[in-house]
Amino acid sequence: MTLLKVKNLEKQFGGLKAISDLSFSVPENIIFSIIGPNGAGKTTLFNLLTSIYKPSTGSIFFKDKEITGLPPFKIARLGMSRTFQNLQVFLNMSTIENVMVGCHLRSKAGLLASAIRLPSVIREEKEVRRMAEEALHFCGLSEYKDRPAAGLPYGLLKKLEVARSLASRPKLLLMDEPAAGLNDTETRELCQLIKRICESGITVLLVEHNMTLVMEISQRVLVLNYGRLLAEGPPEQIQKNPDVIAAYLGE
Ligand SMILES: Nc1ncnc2c1ncn2[C@@H]1O[C@H](COP(=O)(O)OP(=O)(O)O)[C@@H](O)[C@H]1O
Ligand SMILES: [Mg+2]
């Protein structure tokens, strides 16, 4: 089944078309990577999918529902979650608190109910904590859960961000250059984590510069160049594509 469908998407910033007439579909339960030179429009595409930006034209369908222009929190509630190119961790909070922030988007309690601490609110808080613990466990961070995030090394902070994005139990996870700044060991661990995320039933949309990682774990790869689709297909085919080699891989 198709989980995400993008049709004739465009985003213009003044005179610059950051995304031009882009159409593609992402089937369920695969790792789908988006590659392309710096400035190709990868992060812009993520910002369009999550409704941080409104498209100039075109439409986006998620789980067969048109989501173009919906507010970001509604898209998150439908089951789309993301990690950011620049680390977005609250350094003044503990590890588990950082992850609990990710679950609160599912929270139903109103302000008044929370203020007078209704039993339903207390139950919900316990549930949120449980979901956060589960996500931390999945990412191998259980032993750090009560430590201040500020004390964690960079590699673990990146995993923490992944844990937070998983805590809301998304159907689709968007990861923007998760391996940036990681050493070889950390990159290998991340690779395993992304594979396990996919195996757990979450479709992964991955933007990544590390070609070894991309070619190893993706079932499909889309190449963006100046905001346009240059090629799309299985990794073996992309690696051989002369247009891709000329524009990108040959660099
Ligand atoms: N908010 C913005 N305002 C103006 N230009 C932008 C904005 N965001 C991105 N761009 C431009 O759009 C192009 C694509 O950027 P980006 O999506 O960040 O590329 P990538 O993530 O592939 O490196 C670049 O030329 C960038 O300068
Ligand atoms: Mg980017």
PDB file of C-alpha atoms and ligand atoms in Angstrom:
ATOM      1  CA  MET A   1       0.000   0.000   0.000  1.00  0.00           C
ATOM      2  CA  THR A   2       1.091   3.570  -0.647  1.00  0.00           C
ATOM      3  CA  LEU A   3       1.639   5.478   2.591  1.00  0.00           C
ATOM      4  CA  LEU A   4       2.719   8.842   1.228  1.00  0.00           C
ATOM      5  CA  LYS A   5       2.005  10.392  -2.125  1.00  0.00           C
ATOM      6  CA  VAL A   6       3.327  13.692  -3.428  1.00  0.00           C
ATOM      7  CA  LYS A   7       1.788  15.203  -6.555  1.00  0.00           C
ATOM      8  CA  ASN A   8       3.260  18.047  -8.612  1.00  0.00           C
ATOM      9  CA  LEU A   9       4.694  19.705  -5.521  1.00  0.00           C
ATOM     10  CA  GLU A  10       6.347  23.132  -5.839  1.00  0.00           C
ATOM     11  CA  LYS A  11       7.866  25.546  -3.360  1.00  0.00           C
ATOM     12  CA  GLN A  12       9.060  28.930  -4.419  1.00  0.00           C
ATOM     13  CA  PHE A  13      11.156  31.264  -2.251  1.00  0.00           C
ATOM     14  CA  GLY A  14      11.115  34.596  -4.072  1.00  0.00           C
ATOM     15  CA  GLY A  15      12.772  33.876  -7.410  1.00  0.00           C
ATOM     16  CA  LEU A  16      14.073  30.456  -6.350  1.00  0.00           C
ATOM     17  CA  LYS A  17      12.187  27.213  -6.954  1.00  0.00           C
ATOM     18  CA  ALA A  18      13.440  25.055  -4.095  1.00  0.00           C
ATOM     19  CA  ILE A  19      11.064  22.237  -5.144  1.00  0.00           C
ATOM     20  CA  SER A  20       9.854  21.932  -8.763  1.00  0.00           C
ATOM     21  CA  ASP A  21       7.021  19.749 -10.046  1.00  0.00           C
ATOM     22  CA  LEU A  22       7.921  16.881  -7.739  1.00  0.00           C
ATOM     23  CA  SER A  23       5.825  13.689  -7.743  1.00  0.00           C
ATOM     24  CA  PHE A  24       6.592  10.399  -6.011  1.00  0.00           C
ATOM     25  CA  SER A  25       5.023   7.700  -3.851  1.00  0.00           C
ATOM     26  CA  VAL A  26       6.356   5.938  -0.784  1.00  0.00           C
ATOM     27  CA  PRO A  27       5.060   2.397  -0.162  1.00  0.00           C
ATOM     28  CA  GLU A  28       4.519   1.171   3.378  1.00  0.00           C
ATOM     29  CA  ASN A  29       7.197  -0.556   5.460  1.00  0.00           C
ATOM     30  CA  ILE A  30      10.325   0.369   3.569  1.00  0.00           C
ATOM     31  CA  ILE A  31      13.305   2.661   4.035  1.00  0.00           C
ATOM     32  CA  PHE A  32      12.980   5.286   1.313  1.00  0.00           C
ATOM     33  CA  SER A  33      15.960   7.616   0.988  1.00  0.00           C
ATOM     34  CA  ILE A  34      16.202  11.037  -0.546  1.00  0.00           C
ATOM     35  CA  ILE A  35      19.635  12.126  -1.684  1.00  0.00           C
ATOM     36  CA  GLY A  36      20.994  15.100  -3.601  1.00  0.00           C
ATOM     37  CA  PRO A  37      23.660  17.793  -3.404  1.00  0.00           C
ATOM     38  CA  ASN A  38      23.514  20.541  -0.788  1.00  0.00           C
ATOM     39  CA  GLY A  39      20.717  22.952  -1.575  1.00  0.00           C
ATOM     40  CA  ALA A  40      18.820  20.354  -3.659  1.00  0.00           C
ATOM     41  CA  GLY A  41      15.672  20.921  -1.581  1.00  0.00           C
ATOM     42  CA  LYS A  42      15.701  17.906   0.753  1.00  0.00           C
ATOM     43  CA  THR A  43      15.015  19.775   3.981  1.00  0.00           C
ATOM     44  CA  THR A  44      12.483  21.985   2.182  1.00  0.00           C
ATOM     45  CA  LEU A  45      10.666  18.828   1.099  1.00  0.00           C
ATOM     46  CA  PHE A  46      10.524  17.636   4.738  1.00  0.00           C
ATOM     47  CA  ASN A  47       9.229  21.056   5.765  1.00  0.00           C
ATOM     48  CA  LEU A  48       6.509  20.779   3.119  1.00  0.00           C
ATOM     49  CA  LEU A  49       5.527  17.246   4.153  1.00  0.00           C
ATOM     50  CA  THR A  50       5.210  18.279   7.801  1.00  0.00           C
ATOM     51  CA  SER A  51       3.458  21.541   6.866  1.00  0.00           C
ATOM     52  CA  ILE A  52       6.139  23.810   8.339  1.00  0.00           C
ATOM     53  CA  TYR A  53       5.995  25.375   4.865  1.00  0.00           C
ATOM     54  CA  LYS A  54       2.938  25.653   2.638  1.00  0.00           C
ATOM     55  CA  PRO A  55       3.515  24.460  -0.927  1.00  0.00           C
ATOM     56  CA  SER A  56       3.233  27.034  -3.725  1.00  0.00           C
ATOM     57  CA  THR A  57       1.290  24.375  -5.655  1.00  0.00           C
ATOM     58  CA  GLY A  58       0.740  20.635  -5.556  1.00  0.00           C
ATOM     59  CA  SER A  59      -0.667  18.195  -3.072  1.00  0.00           C
ATOM     60  CA  ILE A  60       0.376  15.696  -0.434  1.00  0.00           C
ATOM     61  CA  PHE A  61      -1.548  12.559   0.554  1.00  0.00           C
ATOM     62  CA  PHE A  62      -0.828  10.553   3.681  1.00  0.00           C
ATOM     63  CA  LYS A  63      -2.675   7.293   4.277  1.00  0.00           C
ATOM     64  CA  ASP A  64      -4.950   8.193   1.341  1.00  0.00           C
ATOM     65  CA  LYS A  65      -6.009  11.431   3.012  1.00  0.00           C
ATOM     66  CA  GLU A  66      -5.053  14.773   1.547  1.00  0.00           C
ATOM     67  CA  ILE A  67      -2.975  16.618   4.147  1.00  0.00           C
ATOM     68  CA  THR A  68      -1.851  19.625   2.088  1.00  0.00           C
ATOM     69  CA  GLY A  69      -2.091  22.723   4.275  1.00  0.00           C
ATOM     70  CA  LEU A  70      -3.199  20.942   7.455  1.00  0.00           C
ATOM     71  CA  PRO A  71      -1.608  22.392  10.608  1.00  0.00           C
ATOM     72  CA  PRO A  72       1.592  20.549  11.650  1.00  0.00           C
ATOM     73  CA  PHE A  73       0.092  19.153  14.870  1.00  0.00           C
ATOM     74  CA  LYS A  74      -2.722  17.472  12.915  1.00  0.00           C
ATOM     75  CA  ILE A  75      -0.231  15.850  10.582  1.00  0.00           C
ATOM     76  CA  ALA A  76       1.739  14.655  13.618  1.00  0.00           C
ATOM     77  CA  ARG A  77      -1.446  13.181  15.075  1.00  0.00           C
ATOM     78  CA  LEU A  78      -2.132  11.307  11.866  1.00  0.00           C
ATOM     79  CA  GLY A  79       1.186   9.544  12.436  1.00  0.00           C
ATOM     80  CA  MET A  80       4.007  11.516  10.834  1.00  0.00           C
ATOM     81  CA  SER A  81       7.020  12.311  12.978  1.00  0.00           C
ATOM     82  CA  ARG A  82      10.483  13.712  12.269  1.00  0.00           C
ATOM     83  CA  THR A  83      13.994  14.343  13.481  1.00  0.00           C
ATOM     84  CA  PHE A  84      15.828  17.528  12.552  1.00  0.00           C
ATOM     85  CA  GLN A  85      19.051  18.268  10.700  1.00  0.00           C
ATOM     86  CA  ASN A  86      20.170  20.347  13.691  1.00  0.00           C
ATOM     87  CA  LEU A  87      19.794  18.676  17.058  1.00  0.00           C
ATOM     88  CA  GLN A  88      16.579  19.768  18.809  1.00  0.00           C
ATOM     89  CA  VAL A  89      17.087  18.524  22.347  1.00  0.00           C
ATOM     90  CA  PHE A  90      16.132  20.407  25.523  1.00  0.00           C
ATOM     91  CA  LEU A  91      19.428  20.371  27.369  1.00  0.00           C
ATOM     92  CA  ASN A  92      17.872  21.581  30.637  1.00  0.00           C
ATOM     93  CA  MET A  93      15.604  18.507  30.821  1.00  0.00           C
ATOM     94  CA  SER A  94      16.322  14.884  31.648  1.00  0.00           C
ATOM     95  CA  THR A  95      16.525  12.256  28.944  1.00  0.00           C
ATOM     96  CA  ILE A  96      13.063  10.843  29.685  1.00  0.00           C
ATOM     97  CA  GLU A  97      11.479  14.299  29.900  1.00  0.00           C
ATOM     98  CA  ASN A  98      12.805  15.021  26.423  1.00  0.00           C
ATOM     99  CA  VAL A  99      11.056  11.905  25.145  1.00  0.00           C
ATOM    100  CA  MET A 100       7.832  12.622  27.045  1.00  0.00           C
ATOM    101  CA  VAL A 101       7.578  15.882  25.121  1.00  0.00           C
ATOM    102  CA  GLY A 102       7.171  13.693  22.037  1.00  0.00           C
ATOM    103  CA  CYS A 103       4.215  11.785  23.527  1.00  0.00           C
ATOM    104  CA  HIS A 104       2.296  14.838  24.634  1.00  0.00           C
ATOM    105  CA  LEU A 105       1.059  15.435  21.154  1.00  0.00           C
ATOM    106  CA  ARG A 106      -1.240  12.496  21.700  1.00  0.00           C
ATOM    107  CA  SER A 107      -2.388  13.811  25.076  1.00  0.00           C
ATOM    108  CA  LYS A 108      -6.120  14.491  25.366  1.00  0.00           C
ATOM    109  CA  ALA A 109      -6.358  16.171  28.783  1.00  0.00           C
ATOM    110  CA  GLY A 110      -7.426  19.806  28.862  1.00  0.00           C
ATOM    111  CA  LEU A 111      -5.794  22.534  30.907  1.00  0.00           C
ATOM    112  CA  LEU A 112      -8.415  22.508  33.696  1.00  0.00           C
ATOM    113  CA  ALA A 113      -8.379  18.721  34.055  1.00  0.00           C
ATOM    114  CA  SER A 114      -4.586  18.898  34.288  1.00  0.00           C
ATOM    115  CA  ALA A 115      -4.618  21.716  36.844  1.00  0.00           C
ATOM    116  CA  ILE A 116      -6.905  19.873  39.270  1.00  0.00           C
ATOM    117  CA  ARG A 117      -5.136  16.597  38.554  1.00  0.00           C
ATOM    118  CA  LEU A 118      -8.123  14.451  37.710  1.00  0.00           C
ATOM    119  CA  PRO A 119      -7.488  10.686  37.961  1.00  0.00           C
ATOM    120  CA  SER A 120      -7.737  10.509  34.193  1.00  0.00           C
ATOM    121  CA  VAL A 121      -4.851  12.977  33.953  1.00  0.00           C
ATOM    122  CA  ILE A 122      -2.715  10.983  36.364  1.00  0.00           C
ATOM    123  CA  ARG A 123      -3.453   7.831  34.367  1.00  0.00           C
ATOM    124  CA  GLU A 124      -2.511   9.596  31.180  1.00  0.00           C
ATOM    125  CA  GLU A 125       0.766  10.835  32.667  1.00  0.00           C
ATOM    126  CA  LYS A 126       1.658   7.291  33.644  1.00  0.00           C
ATOM    127  CA  GLU A 127       0.850   6.146  30.120  1.00  0.00           C
ATOM    128  CA  VAL A 128       3.014   8.916  28.643  1.00  0.00           C
ATOM    129  CA  ARG A 129       5.905   7.886  30.909  1.00  0.00           C
ATOM    130  CA  ARG A 130       5.450   4.254  29.900  1.00  0.00           C
ATOM    131  CA  MET A 131       5.503   5.119  26.192  1.00  0.00           C
ATOM    132  CA  ALA A 132       8.631   7.240  26.733  1.00  0.00           C
ATOM    133  CA  GLU A 133      10.349   4.394  28.597  1.00  0.00           C
ATOM    134  CA  GLU A 134       9.497   2.017  25.787  1.00  0.00           C
ATOM    135  CA  ALA A 135      10.969   4.370  23.171  1.00  0.00           C
ATOM    136  CA  LEU A 136      14.133   4.859  25.265  1.00  0.00           C
ATOM    137  CA  HIS A 137      14.475   1.103  25.644  1.00  0.00           C
ATOM    138  CA  PHE A 138      14.060   0.614  21.896  1.00  0.00           C
ATOM    139  CA  CYS A 139      16.890   3.075  21.261  1.00  0.00           C
ATOM    140  CA  GLY A 140      19.152   1.554  23.926  1.00  0.00           C
ATOM    141  CA  LEU A 141      18.948   4.566  26.213  1.00  0.00           C
ATOM    142  CA  SER A 142      17.196   3.082  29.283  1.00  0.00           C
ATOM    143  CA  GLU A 143      20.220   3.511  31.544  1.00  0.00           C
ATOM    144  CA  TYR A 144      20.354   7.256  30.801  1.00  0.00           C
ATOM    145  CA  LYS A 145      16.681   8.003  31.358  1.00  0.00           C
ATOM    146  CA  ASP A 146      17.037  10.141  34.495  1.00  0.00           C
ATOM    147  CA  ARG A 147      20.289  11.821  33.483  1.00  0.00           C
ATOM    148  CA  PRO A 148      20.265  15.438  32.335  1.00  0.00           C
ATOM    149  CA  ALA A 149      20.338  15.514  28.533  1.00  0.00           C
ATOM    150  CA  ALA A 150      23.119  18.115  28.792  1.00  0.00           C
ATOM    151  CA  GLY A 151      25.575  15.438  29.992  1.00  0.00           C
ATOM    152  CA  LEU A 152      25.062  13.020  27.099  1.00  0.00           C
ATOM    153  CA  PRO A 153      27.624  12.678  24.304  1.00  0.00           C
ATOM    154  CA  TYR A 154      26.542  13.818  20.842  1.00  0.00           C
ATOM    155  CA  GLY A 155      25.925  10.288  19.544  1.00  0.00           C
ATOM    156  CA  LEU A 156      23.452   9.578  22.354  1.00  0.00           C
ATOM    157  CA  LEU A 157      21.729  12.942  21.887  1.00  0.00           C
ATOM    158  CA  LYS A 158      21.057  11.953  18.282  1.00  0.00           C
ATOM    159  CA  LYS A 159      19.538   8.665  19.510  1.00  0.00           C
ATOM    160  CA  LEU A 160      17.530  10.620  22.071  1.00  0.00           C
ATOM    161  CA  GLU A 161      16.015  12.642  19.268  1.00  0.00           C
ATOM    162  CA  VAL A 162      15.072   9.426  17.496  1.00  0.00           C
ATOM    163  CA  ALA A 163      13.505   8.102  20.728  1.00  0.00           C
ATOM    164  CA  ARG A 164      11.402  11.235  21.024  1.00  0.00           C
ATOM    165  CA  SER A 165      10.180  10.974  17.457  1.00  0.00           C
ATOM    166  CA  LEU A 166       9.235   7.321  18.051  1.00  0.00           C
ATOM    167  CA  ALA A 167       7.400   7.982  21.305  1.00  0.00           C
ATOM    168  CA  SER A 168       4.342   9.296  19.487  1.00  0.00           C
ATOM    169  CA  ARG A 169       4.204   5.915  17.671  1.00  0.00           C
ATOM    170  CA  PRO A 170       4.312   7.288  14.141  1.00  0.00           C
ATOM    171  CA  LYS A 171       3.480   5.401  10.965  1.00  0.00           C
ATOM    172  CA  LEU A 172       6.030   7.450   9.002  1.00  0.00           C
ATOM    173  CA  LEU A 173       9.325   8.751  10.368  1.00  0.00           C
ATOM    174  CA  LEU A 174      11.227  11.509   8.549  1.00  0.00           C
ATOM    175  CA  MET A 175      14.933  11.637   9.405  1.00  0.00           C
ATOM    176  CA  ASP A 176      17.008  14.587   8.196  1.00  0.00           C
ATOM    177  CA  GLU A 177      20.709  13.663   8.025  1.00  0.00           C
ATOM    178  CA  PRO A 178      20.728  11.549  11.190  1.00  0.00           C
ATOM    179  CA  ALA A 179      24.342  10.403  10.677  1.00  0.00           C
ATOM    180  CA  ALA A 180      25.795  13.915  10.349  1.00  0.00           C
ATOM    181  CA  GLY A 181      28.556  14.387  12.907  1.00  0.00           C
ATOM    182  CA  LEU A 182      28.618  10.720  13.984  1.00  0.00           C
ATOM    183  CA  ASN A 183      31.769   8.599  13.995  1.00  0.00           C
ATOM    184  CA  ASP A 184      31.927   5.191  12.241  1.00  0.00           C
ATOM    185  CA  THR A 185      30.798   3.160  15.260  1.00  0.00           C
ATOM    186  CA  GLU A 186      27.923   5.526  15.990  1.00  0.00           C
ATOM    187  CA  THR A 187      26.922   5.487  12.307  1.00  0.00           C
ATOM    188  CA  ARG A 188      26.837   1.677  12.307  1.00  0.00           C
ATOM    189  CA  GLU A 189      24.667   1.684  15.433  1.00  0.00           C
ATOM    190  CA  LEU A 190      22.348   4.229  13.879  1.00  0.00           C
ATOM    191  CA  CYS A 191      22.102   2.071  10.779  1.00  0.00           C
ATOM    192  CA  GLN A 192      20.952  -0.889  12.899  1.00  0.00           C
ATOM    193  CA  LEU A 193      18.487   1.325  14.747  1.00  0.00           C
ATOM    194  CA  ILE A 194      16.940   2.588  11.500  1.00  0.00           C
ATOM    195  CA  LYS A 195      16.582  -0.995  10.248  1.00  0.00           C
ATOM    196  CA  ARG A 196      14.882  -2.020  13.512  1.00  0.00           C
ATOM    197  CA  ILE A 197      12.552   0.975  13.273  1.00  0.00           C
ATOM    198  CA  CYS A 198      11.475  -0.188   9.824  1.00  0.00           C
ATOM    199  CA  GLU A 199      11.091  -3.786  10.993  1.00  0.00           C
ATOM    200  CA  SER A 200       8.814  -2.583  13.776  1.00  0.00           C
ATOM    201  CA  GLY A 201       6.335  -1.418  11.120  1.00  0.00           C
ATOM    202  CA  ILE A 202       7.358   2.228  10.729  1.00  0.00           C
ATOM    203  CA  THR A 203       8.104   3.501   7.236  1.00  0.00           C
ATOM    204  CA  VAL A 204      11.287   5.592   7.166  1.00  0.00           C
ATOM    205  CA  LEU A 205      11.920   8.565   4.897  1.00  0.00           C
ATOM    206  CA  LEU A 206      15.636   9.211   5.149  1.00  0.00           C
ATOM    207  CA  VAL A 207      17.678  12.190   3.999  1.00  0.00           C
ATOM    208  CA  GLU A 208      21.325  11.245   4.288  1.00  0.00           C
ATOM    209  CA  HIS A 209      24.713  12.206   2.842  1.00  0.00           C
ATOM    210  CA  ASN A 210      26.469   9.015   3.876  1.00  0.00           C
ATOM    211  CA  MET A 211      26.141   7.029   0.628  1.00  0.00           C
ATOM    212  CA  THR A 212      27.380   3.749   2.123  1.00  0.00           C
ATOM    213  CA  LEU A 213      24.604   3.952   4.695  1.00  0.00           C
ATOM    214  CA  VAL A 214      21.969   4.946   2.119  1.00  0.00           C
ATOM    215  CA  MET A 215      22.857   2.210  -0.361  1.00  0.00           C
ATOM    216  CA  GLU A 216      23.032  -0.407   2.375  1.00  0.00           C
ATOM    217  CA  ILE A 217      19.708   0.155   4.081  1.00  0.00           C
ATOM    218  CA  SER A 218      17.312   1.670   1.524  1.00  0.00           C
ATOM    219  CA  GLN A 219      14.838  -0.258  -0.577  1.00  0.00           C
ATOM    220  CA  ARG A 220      14.284   2.799  -2.755  1.00  0.00           C
ATOM    221  CA  VAL A 221      16.265   5.966  -3.406  1.00  0.00           C
ATOM    222  CA  LEU A 222      15.060   9.255  -4.870  1.00  0.00           C
ATOM    223  CA  VAL A 223      17.597  11.734  -6.200  1.00  0.00           C
ATOM    224  CA  LEU A 224      16.813  15.440  -6.058  1.00  0.00           C
ATOM    225  CA  ASN A 225      18.762  17.964  -8.087  1.00  0.00           C
ATOM    226  CA  TYR A 226      17.912  21.680  -8.018  1.00  0.00           C
ATOM    227  CA  GLY A 227      14.525  20.795  -6.538  1.00  0.00           C
ATOM    228  CA  ARG A 228      13.673  18.359  -9.334  1.00  0.00           C
ATOM    229  CA  LEU A 229      13.439  14.601  -9.401  1.00  0.00           C
ATOM    230  CA  LEU A 230      16.509  13.309 -11.214  1.00  0.00           C
ATOM    231  CA  ALA A 231      15.936   9.576 -10.661  1.00  0.00           C
ATOM    232  CA  GLU A 232      14.057   7.174  -8.425  1.00  0.00           C
ATOM    233  CA  GLY A 233      14.491   3.440  -7.951  1.00  0.00           C
ATOM    234  CA  PRO A 234      16.255   0.659  -6.072  1.00  0.00           C
ATOM    235  CA  PRO A 235      19.793   1.554  -4.841  1.00  0.00           C
ATOM    236  CA  GLU A 236      21.595  -0.729  -7.336  1.00  0.00           C
ATOM    237  CA  GLN A 237      19.891   1.062 -10.204  1.00  0.00           C
ATOM    238  CA  ILE A 238      20.542   4.550  -8.785  1.00  0.00           C
ATOM    239  CA  GLN A 239      24.257   3.819  -8.358  1.00  0.00           C
ATOM    240  CA  LYS A 240      24.504   2.950 -12.074  1.00  0.00           C
ATOM    241  CA  ASN A 241      22.375   5.823 -13.379  1.00  0.00           C
ATOM    242  CA  PRO A 242      24.611   8.070 -15.560  1.00  0.00           C
ATOM    243  CA  ASP A 243      22.594  11.223 -14.748  1.00  0.00           C
ATOM    244  CA  VAL A 244      22.997  10.580 -11.040  1.00  0.00           C
ATOM    245  CA  ILE A 245      26.713   9.902 -11.366  1.00  0.00           C
ATOM    246  CA  ALA A 246      27.203  13.098 -13.341  1.00  0.00           C
ATOM    247  CA  ALA A 247      25.158  15.248 -10.960  1.00  0.00           C
ATOM    248  CA  TYR A 248      26.136  13.802  -7.648  1.00  0.00           C
ATOM    249  CA  LEU A 249      27.782  10.466  -7.027  1.00  0.00           C
ATOM    250  CA  GLY A 250      30.748  11.261  -9.242  1.00  0.00           C
ATOM    251  CA  GLU A 251      31.725  14.271  -7.134  1.00  0.00           C
TER     252      GLU A 251
HETATM  253  N1  LIG B   1      13.087  29.596   4.295  1.00  0.00           N
HETATM  254  C1  LIG B   1      13.771  29.769   3.162  1.00  0.00           C
HETATM  255  N2  LIG B   1      13.794  30.960   2.521  1.00  0.00           N
HETATM  256  C2  LIG B   1      14.465  31.131   1.373  1.00  0.00           C
HETATM  257  N3  LIG B   1      15.174  30.158   0.774  1.00  0.00           N
HETATM  258  C3  LIG B   1      15.204  28.950   1.353  1.00  0.00           C
HETATM  259  C4  LIG B   1      14.504  28.678   2.569  1.00  0.00           C
HETATM  260  N4  LIG B   1      14.710  27.376   2.921  1.00  0.00           N
HETATM  261  C5  LIG B   1      15.493  26.871   1.958  1.00  0.00           C
HETATM  262  N5  LIG B   1      15.787  27.799   1.025  1.00  0.00           N
HETATM  263  C6  LIG B   1      16.601  27.585  -0.190  1.00  0.00           C
HETATM  264  O1  LIG B   1      16.054  26.469  -0.867  1.00  0.00           O
HETATM  265  C7  LIG B   1      17.087  25.663  -1.425  1.00  0.00           C
HETATM  266  C8  LIG B   1      16.987  24.270  -0.870  1.00  0.00           C
HETATM  267  O2  LIG B   1      17.394  24.269   0.490  1.00  0.00           O
HETATM  268  P1  LIG B   1      17.306  23.006   1.421  1.00  0.00           P
HETATM  269  O3  LIG B   1      15.951  22.424   1.304  1.00  0.00           O
HETATM  270  O4  LIG B   1      17.761  23.388   2.783  1.00  0.00           O
HETATM  271  O5  LIG B   1      18.368  22.027   0.730  1.00  0.00           O
HETATM  272  P2  LIG B   1      19.036  20.671   1.245  1.00  0.00           P
HETATM  273  O6  LIG B   1      18.371  20.271   2.521  1.00  0.00           O
HETATM  274  O7  LIG B   1      18.834  19.708   0.126  1.00  0.00           O
HETATM  275  O8  LIG B   1      20.496  20.990   1.439  1.00  0.00           O
HETATM  276  C9  LIG B   1      18.411  26.372  -1.088  1.00  0.00           C
HETATM  277  O9  LIG B   1      18.787  27.142  -2.179  1.00  0.00           O
HETATM  278  C10 LIG B   1      18.041  27.215   0.113  1.00  0.00           C
HETATM  279  O10 LIG B   1      18.874  28.336   0.202  1.00  0.00           O
HETATM  280 MG    MG B   2      19.110  19.922   4.460  1.00  0.00          MG
END
